[in-house]
Amino acid sequence: MKKSLLIIGFVWPEPNSSAAGSRMLQLINMFLKANYEITFATTCVKTENAFDLKSIKVKTETIQLNHFSFDTFIKKLNPSVVMFDRFMTEEQFGWRVSQQCSNAFKILDTEDLHFLRKGRHEALKNNAFFDISYLQNDYAKREIASILRCDLTFIISQVEQDILITQFGIKPNLLHYLPFLLDPISIEVQKAVPNFKERANFITIGNFLHEPNTDAIGFLKSEIWPIIRQKLPDAQMHIYGAYAAQKHKQLEDKHQGFLIKGYTDNVSEVVKNAKVLLAPLRFGAGLKGKLIDAMQNGTPCITTTIGAEGMYGTIRDTNAFIADDPEQFAKHAIELYTNKIYWRGKQKNGFMILNTLYDKNIYLKDTIETIENLQADLVAHRQQNFIGQMLTHHTLQSNKYMSKWIEEKNK
């Protein structure tokens, strides 16, 4: 059988706009290295920030929701593997894949567990303790159903893998831990980044369409930055991220050194010239791309328990101070900004963590072998997941006729 992969994308990959965009390119490169022919298909309109997939010999297609043309497209393509970018695309197209290409190996890439992020957000808005009632939300029912309908799900955080297994009883053979896949940082590169004296100002970075980021910026401005600015009156807070709307730009306060910089097409450049990265995330899930950017560019961090979750494994000496209280957060930020010894130690820790936990060479071969071994015995693998078979059956029936009704309505 030919090794071919169809990726059904939620959006076009934008590696300079989001960690999800970087993650998608890492997965694409993993499959390219394993000699897969890749087609990337999405319903989304391409933006000017989208990566040129054709430059790396990935074919691209625009597909339609609730339209028979997808059936014709995928039947002709006949991929050996289909990867869904987030559970929403599996809901939309999974039943069509099962109907037209029943032997295709189905992978779900969650990016992060959306239901975990949504539940934490609700608990924060209600000023409530995050308990099982927030965990078992409607998003959880949808996302876990997608996980069960697929043959394998890539999980970016070991914490999230543990939640799925212990809280929801997902069988471990349906999950595959796959963090960010990065190139090791050589000693030469580590030595070449700007040093403590060559850097200035604080930075944070993140897509403004992502709610945890916008909440963190508001929290930073109202609760944390005033404390830092009082002690460091000459320091500035530089905030980068794609898709800053007017409401976000209104947060800027030049008098207080709180500057909304917006989109940058060179994340590494702005991060490596900043002295300290601040990531006061109050809710969220998955791994935090901004903390990866910081480690890659030798920029120490202050973050929260949520920000640090899953990032460091069992390693205790990290590149970040961790604090949830605004005063403690600000105190650590000031210490790190002014103390070269602290700063240099955290920088070294970051490089060590990247090379220990995120070296792509640790994961590439094992991931491809896992997929191909399961493919070779796909019938038996699916027989061990009867609930998944049942969900696929009922979803195919219900979504099929709902989609056909929408299709007729749209004519």
CSV table of C-alpha atoms in Angstrom, one decimal:
chain,number,residue,atom,x,y,z
A,1,MET,CA,0.0,0.0,0.0
A,2,LYS,CA,1.3,3.5,-0.8
A,3,LYS,CA,2.1,5.7,2.2
A,4,SER,CA,-0.2,8.6,1.7
A,5,LEU,CA,-1.6,11.1,4.2
A,6,LEU,CA,-4.6,13.4,4.0
A,7,ILE,CA,-4.6,16.1,6.7
A,8,ILE,CA,-8.0,17.8,7.2
A,9,GLY,CA,-7.0,21.1,8.6
A,10,PHE,CA,-9.0,23.3,10.9
A,11,VAL,CA,-7.1,26.3,9.5
A,12,TRP,CA,-4.1,26.8,7.3
A,13,PRO,CA,-0.9,26.4,9.3
A,14,GLU,CA,0.5,29.8,10.5
A,15,PRO,CA,3.7,29.0,12.4
A,16,ASN,CA,4.4,32.7,13.1
A,17,SER,CA,0.9,33.2,14.5
A,18,SER,CA,0.3,30.3,16.9
A,19,ALA,CA,1.9,27.3,18.5
A,20,ALA,CA,-0.8,25.2,16.7
A,21,GLY,CA,0.6,26.3,13.4
A,22,SER,CA,4.2,25.4,14.4
A,23,ARG,CA,2.9,22.0,15.7
A,24,MET,CA,1.2,21.2,12.4
A,25,LEU,CA,4.4,21.9,10.4
A,26,GLN,CA,6.3,19.7,12.8
A,27,LEU,CA,3.8,16.8,12.1
A,28,ILE,CA,3.9,17.4,8.4
A,29,ASN,CA,7.7,17.2,8.4
A,30,MET,CA,7.6,14.0,10.5
A,31,PHE,CA,5.5,12.3,7.8
A,32,LEU,CA,7.5,13.8,5.0
A,33,LYS,CA,10.7,12.3,6.5
A,34,ALA,CA,8.9,8.9,6.6
A,35,ASN,CA,8.2,9.2,2.8
A,36,TYR,CA,4.5,9.9,2.9
A,37,GLU,CA,2.8,11.7,0.1
A,38,ILE,CA,0.8,14.5,1.8
A,39,THR,CA,-2.3,16.4,0.9
A,40,PHE,CA,-3.5,19.2,3.1
A,41,ALA,CA,-7.2,20.0,2.8
A,42,THR,CA,-9.3,22.6,4.6
A,43,THR,CA,-12.5,24.6,4.4
A,44,CYS,CA,-10.7,27.7,5.6
A,45,VAL,CA,-9.8,30.7,3.5
A,46,LYS,CA,-6.0,31.1,3.3
A,47,THR,CA,-4.6,34.1,5.1
A,48,GLU,CA,-1.5,36.1,4.2
A,49,ASN,CA,0.2,34.6,7.3
A,50,ALA,CA,-0.3,31.0,6.0
A,51,PHE,CA,2.8,28.9,5.4
A,52,ASP,CA,3.4,27.9,1.7
A,53,LEU,CA,2.9,24.2,1.9
A,54,LYS,CA,3.6,23.7,-1.8
A,55,SER,CA,7.2,24.9,-1.1
A,56,ILE,CA,7.7,21.6,0.8
A,57,LYS,CA,5.9,19.5,-1.8
A,58,VAL,CA,2.6,19.2,0.1
A,59,LYS,CA,-0.4,19.2,-2.1
A,60,THR,CA,-3.3,21.5,-1.0
A,61,GLU,CA,-7.0,21.3,-1.6
A,62,THR,CA,-10.0,23.5,-0.6
A,63,ILE,CA,-12.9,21.4,0.5
A,64,GLN,CA,-16.6,22.2,1.3
A,65,LEU,CA,-18.6,21.4,4.4
A,66,ASN,CA,-21.8,19.3,3.9
A,67,HIS,CA,-21.1,18.7,0.3
A,68,PHE,CA,-20.9,15.4,-1.7
A,69,SER,CA,-17.8,16.7,-3.5
A,70,PHE,CA,-15.7,15.7,-0.5
A,71,ASP,CA,-16.8,12.1,-1.0
A,72,THR,CA,-15.6,12.1,-4.6
A,73,PHE,CA,-12.4,13.8,-3.6
A,74,ILE,CA,-11.4,11.4,-0.8
A,75,LYS,CA,-12.5,8.3,-2.7
A,76,LYS,CA,-10.2,9.2,-5.6
A,77,LEU,CA,-7.3,10.2,-3.3
A,78,ASN,CA,-7.8,7.0,-1.2
A,79,PRO,CA,-5.2,7.9,1.5
A,80,SER,CA,-3.8,5.2,3.7
A,81,VAL,CA,-3.8,7.6,6.7
A,82,VAL,CA,-6.2,10.5,7.5
A,83,MET,CA,-5.3,13.0,10.2
A,84,PHE,CA,-7.9,15.3,11.7
A,85,ASP,CA,-6.6,18.7,12.9
A,86,ARG,CA,-8.7,19.1,16.2
A,87,PHE,CA,-11.9,17.2,17.0
A,88,MET,CA,-14.1,19.6,15.1
A,89,THR,CA,-12.8,18.4,11.8
A,90,GLU,CA,-13.3,14.8,12.8
A,91,GLU,CA,-17.0,15.6,13.6
A,92,GLN,CA,-17.4,17.3,10.2
A,93,PHE,CA,-15.6,14.8,8.0
A,94,GLY,CA,-14.9,11.6,10.0
A,95,TRP,CA,-18.1,9.9,9.0
A,96,ARG,CA,-17.4,10.6,5.3
A,97,VAL,CA,-13.9,9.2,5.7
A,98,SER,CA,-15.3,6.0,7.3
A,99,GLN,CA,-17.9,5.7,4.6
A,100,GLN,CA,-15.6,6.2,1.6
A,101,CYS,CA,-12.3,4.9,2.9
A,102,SER,CA,-13.1,2.5,5.7
A,103,ASN,CA,-9.6,1.1,5.8
A,104,ALA,CA,-7.8,4.4,6.2
A,105,PHE,CA,-6.0,4.7,9.5
A,106,LYS,CA,-7.6,7.7,11.4
A,107,ILE,CA,-5.5,9.9,13.6
A,108,LEU,CA,-6.8,12.8,15.7
A,109,ASP,CA,-4.3,15.6,16.6
A,110,THR,CA,-6.0,17.3,19.6
A,111,GLU,CA,-3.5,20.2,19.7
A,112,ASP,CA,-4.6,20.5,23.3
A,113,LEU,CA,-7.7,19.2,25.1
A,114,HIS,CA,-10.3,21.8,24.3
A,115,PHE,CA,-12.7,20.6,26.9
A,116,LEU,CA,-10.0,21.0,29.6
A,117,ARG,CA,-9.3,24.6,28.5
A,118,LYS,CA,-13.1,25.4,28.3
A,119,GLY,CA,-13.8,23.9,31.7
A,120,ARG,CA,-11.1,25.8,33.4
A,121,HIS,CA,-12.3,29.0,31.7
A,122,GLU,CA,-15.8,28.5,33.1
A,123,ALA,CA,-14.5,27.8,36.6
A,124,LEU,CA,-12.4,31.0,36.4
A,125,LYS,CA,-15.4,33.1,35.2
A,126,ASN,CA,-17.5,31.7,38.1
A,127,ASN,CA,-14.6,32.2,40.6
A,128,ALA,CA,-15.1,28.5,41.4
A,129,PHE,CA,-12.8,25.5,42.2
A,130,PHE,CA,-12.2,23.5,39.0
A,131,ASP,CA,-13.8,20.1,39.8
A,132,ILE,CA,-15.3,17.2,37.9
A,133,SER,CA,-18.4,19.1,37.1
A,134,TYR,CA,-16.3,21.5,35.1
A,135,LEU,CA,-14.2,18.7,33.6
A,136,GLN,CA,-17.2,16.7,32.3
A,137,ASN,CA,-18.6,19.5,30.1
A,138,ASP,CA,-20.3,19.3,26.7
A,139,TYR,CA,-17.0,19.8,24.9
A,140,ALA,CA,-15.6,16.7,26.8
A,141,LYS,CA,-18.4,14.6,25.5
A,142,ARG,CA,-17.7,15.7,21.9
A,143,GLU,CA,-13.9,15.6,22.1
A,144,ILE,CA,-13.7,12.2,23.8
A,145,ALA,CA,-16.2,10.8,21.3
A,146,SER,CA,-13.8,11.9,18.5
A,147,ILE,CA,-10.9,10.2,20.3
A,148,LEU,CA,-12.9,7.0,20.5
A,149,ARG,CA,-13.9,7.1,16.9
A,150,CYS,CA,-10.2,7.4,15.8
A,151,ASP,CA,-7.6,4.7,15.7
A,152,LEU,CA,-4.9,6.8,17.4
A,153,THR,CA,-4.8,10.3,19.0
A,154,PHE,CA,-1.7,12.4,19.4
A,155,ILE,CA,-1.6,13.9,22.9
A,156,ILE,CA,0.8,16.8,23.3
A,157,SER,CA,0.9,16.8,27.2
A,158,GLN,CA,1.5,13.9,29.5
A,159,VAL,CA,-0.8,15.5,32.0
A,160,GLU,CA,-3.6,15.4,29.5
A,161,GLN,CA,-2.9,11.8,28.7
A,162,ASP,CA,-3.2,11.0,32.4
A,163,ILE,CA,-6.5,12.8,32.6
A,164,LEU,CA,-7.9,10.8,29.7
A,165,ILE,CA,-6.8,7.5,31.1
A,166,THR,CA,-7.7,8.1,34.8
A,167,GLN,CA,-10.7,10.3,34.6
A,168,PHE,CA,-12.4,9.0,31.4
A,169,GLY,CA,-11.1,5.4,31.1
A,170,ILE,CA,-9.6,5.8,27.6
A,171,LYS,CA,-7.4,2.8,26.7
A,172,PRO,CA,-3.7,3.7,26.5
A,173,ASN,CA,-3.4,2.0,23.1
A,174,LEU,CA,-5.7,4.7,21.6
A,175,LEU,CA,-3.3,7.5,22.8
A,176,HIS,CA,0.2,8.5,21.7
A,177,TYR,CA,2.2,11.1,23.6
A,178,LEU,CA,3.8,13.5,21.0
A,179,PRO,CA,5.0,16.8,22.3
A,180,PHE,CA,6.6,19.6,20.2
A,181,LEU,CA,9.2,18.1,17.9
A,182,LEU,CA,12.2,20.4,17.9
A,183,ASP,CA,15.8,20.5,16.7
A,184,PRO,CA,18.4,20.1,19.5
A,185,ILE,CA,20.0,23.4,20.6
A,186,SER,CA,23.8,23.1,20.0
A,187,ILE,CA,26.4,24.7,22.3
A,188,GLU,CA,27.3,27.1,19.6
A,189,VAL,CA,23.7,28.3,19.2
A,190,GLN,CA,23.4,28.6,23.0
A,191,LYS,CA,26.5,30.8,23.2
A,192,ALA,CA,25.4,33.0,20.3
A,193,VAL,CA,22.2,34.3,21.8
A,194,PRO,CA,22.4,37.8,23.3
A,195,ASN,CA,23.6,37.9,26.9
A,196,PHE,CA,22.1,39.5,30.0
A,197,LYS,CA,23.5,43.0,29.4
A,198,GLU,CA,22.6,43.0,25.7
A,199,ARG,CA,18.9,42.5,26.5
A,200,ALA,CA,16.1,44.8,27.7
A,201,ASN,CA,12.4,44.8,28.6
A,202,PHE,CA,9.8,42.2,29.3
A,203,ILE,CA,7.9,40.4,26.5
A,204,THR,CA,4.9,38.2,26.1
A,205,ILE,CA,3.7,36.7,22.8
A,206,GLY,CA,0.5,34.9,21.7
A,207,ASN,CA,-2.3,34.9,19.2
A,208,PHE,CA,-5.0,37.4,20.3
A,209,LEU,CA,-7.7,35.1,19.0
A,210,HIS,CA,-6.8,32.6,21.7
A,211,GLU,CA,-8.8,33.5,24.8
A,212,PRO,CA,-6.2,32.3,27.4
A,213,ASN,CA,-3.8,34.9,25.9
A,214,THR,CA,-6.2,37.8,25.9
A,215,ASP,CA,-7.1,37.0,29.5
A,216,ALA,CA,-3.5,36.8,30.5
A,217,ILE,CA,-2.7,40.2,29.0
A,218,GLY,CA,-5.6,41.8,30.9
A,219,PHE,CA,-4.5,40.2,34.1
A,220,LEU,CA,-0.9,41.3,33.4
A,221,LYS,CA,-1.9,44.9,32.8
A,222,SER,CA,-4.3,45.3,35.8
A,223,GLU,CA,-2.6,43.2,38.5
A,224,ILE,CA,1.0,42.5,37.7
A,225,TRP,CA,2.6,45.2,35.6
A,226,PRO,CA,1.8,48.1,38.0
A,227,ILE,CA,3.9,46.3,40.7
A,228,ILE,CA,6.8,45.7,38.3
A,229,ARG,CA,6.7,49.2,36.8
A,230,GLN,CA,6.9,50.7,40.3
A,231,LYS,CA,10.2,49.0,41.0
A,232,LEU,CA,11.5,49.2,37.4
A,233,PRO,CA,10.3,52.5,36.1
A,234,ASP,CA,12.4,52.3,32.9
A,235,ALA,CA,11.4,48.8,31.9
A,236,GLN,CA,8.8,48.2,29.1
A,237,MET,CA,6.3,45.5,28.5
A,238,HIS,CA,6.2,44.4,24.9
A,239,ILE,CA,3.2,42.4,23.8
A,240,TYR,CA,3.3,40.6,20.4
A,241,GLY,CA,0.7,38.4,18.7
A,242,ALA,CA,-1.3,38.0,15.6
A,243,TYR,CA,-4.8,39.3,15.1
A,244,ALA,CA,-4.8,42.1,17.6
A,245,ALA,CA,-8.2,43.9,17.3
A,246,GLN,CA,-9.0,47.4,18.3
A,247,LYS,CA,-10.2,46.3,21.8
A,248,HIS,CA,-6.7,44.8,22.3
A,249,LYS,CA,-4.8,47.8,21.1
A,250,GLN,CA,-6.8,49.9,23.6
A,251,LEU,CA,-4.9,48.2,26.4
A,252,GLU,CA,-1.8,50.0,25.3
A,253,ASP,CA,-0.5,52.6,27.8
A,254,LYS,CA,2.7,54.2,26.5
A,255,HIS,CA,3.1,56.3,29.7
A,256,GLN,CA,3.4,53.1,31.7
A,257,GLY,CA,5.5,51.3,29.1
A,258,PHE,CA,2.8,48.8,28.3
A,259,LEU,CA,3.1,48.4,24.5
A,260,ILE,CA,0.9,46.4,22.1
A,261,LYS,CA,3.3,45.5,19.3
A,262,GLY,CA,1.0,43.1,17.4
A,263,TYR,CA,2.1,40.6,14.8
A,264,THR,CA,5.8,39.8,14.1
A,265,ASP,CA,7.1,37.6,11.3
A,266,ASN,CA,10.3,36.9,13.3
A,267,VAL,CA,9.3,35.5,16.7
A,268,SER,CA,12.9,34.4,17.5
A,269,GLU,CA,14.3,37.9,16.9
A,270,VAL,CA,11.9,39.7,19.3
A,271,VAL,CA,12.1,37.0,22.0
A,272,LYS,CA,15.9,36.7,22.0
A,273,ASN,CA,16.3,40.5,22.5
A,274,ALA,CA,13.9,40.6,25.5
A,275,LYS,CA,15.3,39.9,29.0
A,276,VAL,CA,12.3,38.1,30.5
A,277,LEU,CA,9.2,36.5,29.1
A,278,LEU,CA,6.0,36.8,31.2
A,279,ALA,CA,3.2,34.3,30.8
A,280,PRO,CA,0.5,34.8,33.5
A,281,LEU,CA,-2.0,32.3,32.1
A,282,ARG,CA,-5.0,31.7,34.3
A,283,PHE,CA,-6.6,29.0,32.2
A,284,GLY,CA,-5.6,26.8,29.3
A,285,ALA,CA,-4.4,23.4,28.3
A,286,GLY,CA,-1.7,21.6,26.3
A,287,LEU,CA,1.9,22.9,26.0
A,288,LYS,CA,2.6,26.6,25.8
A,289,GLY,CA,4.4,27.6,22.6
A,290,LYS,CA,5.5,30.9,24.1
A,291,LEU,CA,7.5,29.0,26.7
A,292,ILE,CA,9.1,27.0,24.0
A,293,ASP,CA,10.0,30.2,22.1
A,294,ALA,CA,11.6,31.5,25.3
A,295,MET,CA,13.7,28.4,25.9
A,296,GLN,CA,14.8,28.3,22.3
A,297,ASN,CA,16.0,31.9,22.5
A,298,GLY,CA,17.5,31.7,26.0
A,299,THR,CA,14.9,34.0,27.5
A,300,PRO,CA,14.0,33.0,31.1
A,301,CYS,CA,10.3,33.2,32.2
A,302,ILE,CA,7.8,33.8,34.9
A,303,THR,CA,4.6,31.7,34.4
A,304,THR,CA,1.7,30.2,36.4
A,305,THR,CA,0.9,26.6,37.4
A,306,ILE,CA,-1.4,26.4,34.3
A,307,GLY,CA,1.4,27.8,32.1
A,308,ALA,CA,4.0,25.3,33.4
A,309,GLU,CA,1.6,22.3,33.3
A,310,GLY,CA,3.1,19.5,31.2
A,311,MET,CA,6.1,21.6,30.1
A,312,TYR,CA,8.9,20.2,32.3
A,313,GLY,CA,8.0,16.5,33.0
A,314,THR,CA,9.8,15.5,36.2
A,315,ILE,CA,12.6,18.1,35.8
A,316,ARG,CA,12.7,20.4,38.8
A,317,ASP,CA,15.3,22.9,37.6
A,318,THR,CA,13.3,24.8,35.0
A,319,ASN,CA,13.7,28.0,32.9
A,320,ALA,CA,10.8,29.6,34.8
A,321,PHE,CA,9.7,30.8,38.2
A,322,ILE,CA,6.2,29.7,38.8
A,323,ALA,CA,3.7,31.9,40.7
A,324,ASP,CA,-0.1,32.3,40.6
A,325,ASP,CA,-0.4,35.2,43.0
A,326,PRO,CA,0.1,38.6,41.3
A,327,GLU,CA,2.5,39.9,43.9
A,328,GLN,CA,4.6,36.8,43.9
A,329,PHE,CA,4.6,36.8,40.1
A,330,ALA,CA,5.8,40.4,40.0
A,331,LYS,CA,8.4,39.8,42.7
A,332,HIS,CA,10.0,36.9,40.7
A,333,ALA,CA,9.8,39.0,37.5
A,334,ILE,CA,11.8,41.8,39.2
A,335,GLU,CA,14.3,39.3,40.6
A,336,LEU,CA,14.9,37.6,37.3
A,337,TYR,CA,15.2,41.0,35.5
A,338,THR,CA,17.8,42.4,37.8
A,339,ASN,CA,19.8,39.3,39.0
A,340,LYS,CA,22.3,38.0,36.4
A,341,ILE,CA,23.0,34.9,38.3
A,342,TYR,CA,19.4,33.8,38.6
A,343,TRP,CA,18.9,34.8,34.9
A,344,ARG,CA,21.8,32.8,33.6
A,345,GLY,CA,20.8,29.7,35.6
A,346,LYS,CA,17.3,29.8,34.2
A,347,GLN,CA,18.6,30.3,30.7
A,348,LYS,CA,20.8,27.2,31.0
A,349,ASN,CA,17.9,25.2,32.4
A,350,GLY,CA,15.8,26.1,29.4
A,351,PHE,CA,18.4,24.8,26.9
A,352,MET,CA,18.7,21.6,28.9
A,353,ILE,CA,15.0,21.0,29.0
A,354,LEU,CA,14.6,21.4,25.3
A,355,ASN,CA,17.3,18.9,24.5
A,356,THR,CA,16.0,16.5,27.1
A,357,LEU,CA,12.3,16.5,26.5
A,358,TYR,CA,11.6,18.0,23.0
A,359,ASP,CA,14.4,16.6,20.8
A,360,LYS,CA,12.4,15.4,17.8
A,361,ASN,CA,14.8,12.4,17.3
A,362,ILE,CA,13.4,10.9,20.5
A,363,TYR,CA,9.9,10.6,19.0
A,364,LEU,CA,9.9,10.5,15.2
A,365,LYS,CA,10.8,6.8,14.6
A,366,ASP,CA,8.6,5.5,17.4
A,367,THR,CA,5.6,7.4,16.2
A,368,ILE,CA,5.8,6.2,12.7
A,369,GLU,CA,6.4,2.6,13.8
A,370,THR,CA,3.4,2.9,16.2
A,371,ILE,CA,1.1,4.0,13.3
A,372,GLU,CA,2.4,1.3,10.9
A,373,ASN,CA,2.2,-1.5,13.5
A,374,LEU,CA,-1.4,-0.6,14.3
A,375,GLN,CA,-2.2,-0.3,10.6
A,376,ALA,CA,-0.9,-3.8,10.0
A,377,ASP,CA,-3.4,-5.2,12.5
A,378,LEU,CA,-6.2,-2.6,12.1
A,379,VAL,CA,-9.1,-5.0,12.3
A,380,ALA,CA,-8.0,-6.4,15.7
A,381,HIS,CA,-7.1,-2.9,16.9
A,382,ARG,CA,-10.6,-1.7,16.2
A,383,GLN,CA,-12.2,-4.8,17.7
A,384,GLN,CA,-10.6,-3.9,21.0
A,385,ASN,CA,-12.4,-0.6,20.8
A,386,PHE,CA,-16.1,-1.5,20.5
A,387,ILE,CA,-17.3,1.7,22.0
A,388,GLY,CA,-15.5,3.5,19.2
A,389,GLN,CA,-17.1,1.2,16.6
A,390,MET,CA,-20.5,2.0,18.1
A,391,LEU,CA,-19.9,5.7,18.1
A,392,THR,CA,-18.7,5.6,14.5
A,393,HIS,CA,-21.9,3.7,13.5
A,394,HIS,CA,-24.3,6.0,15.2
A,395,THR,CA,-22.4,9.2,14.1
A,396,LEU,CA,-22.3,8.0,10.5
A,397,GLN,CA,-26.0,7.5,10.5
A,398,SER,CA,-27.0,10.8,12.3
A,399,ASN,CA,-24.4,13.1,10.7
A,400,LYS,CA,-24.9,11.5,7.3
A,401,TYR,CA,-28.6,12.5,7.1
A,402,MET,CA,-28.1,15.9,8.9
A,403,SER,CA,-25.4,16.7,6.4
A,404,LYS,CA,-27.5,15.6,3.4
A,405,TRP,CA,-30.4,17.8,4.8
A,406,ILE,CA,-28.1,20.8,5.0
A,407,GLU,CA,-26.8,20.1,1.5
A,408,GLU,CA,-30.3,20.0,0.1
A,409,LYS,CA,-31.2,23.2,2.0
A,410,ASN,CA,-28.2,25.0,0.6
A,411,LYS,CA,-29.1,24.2,-3.0
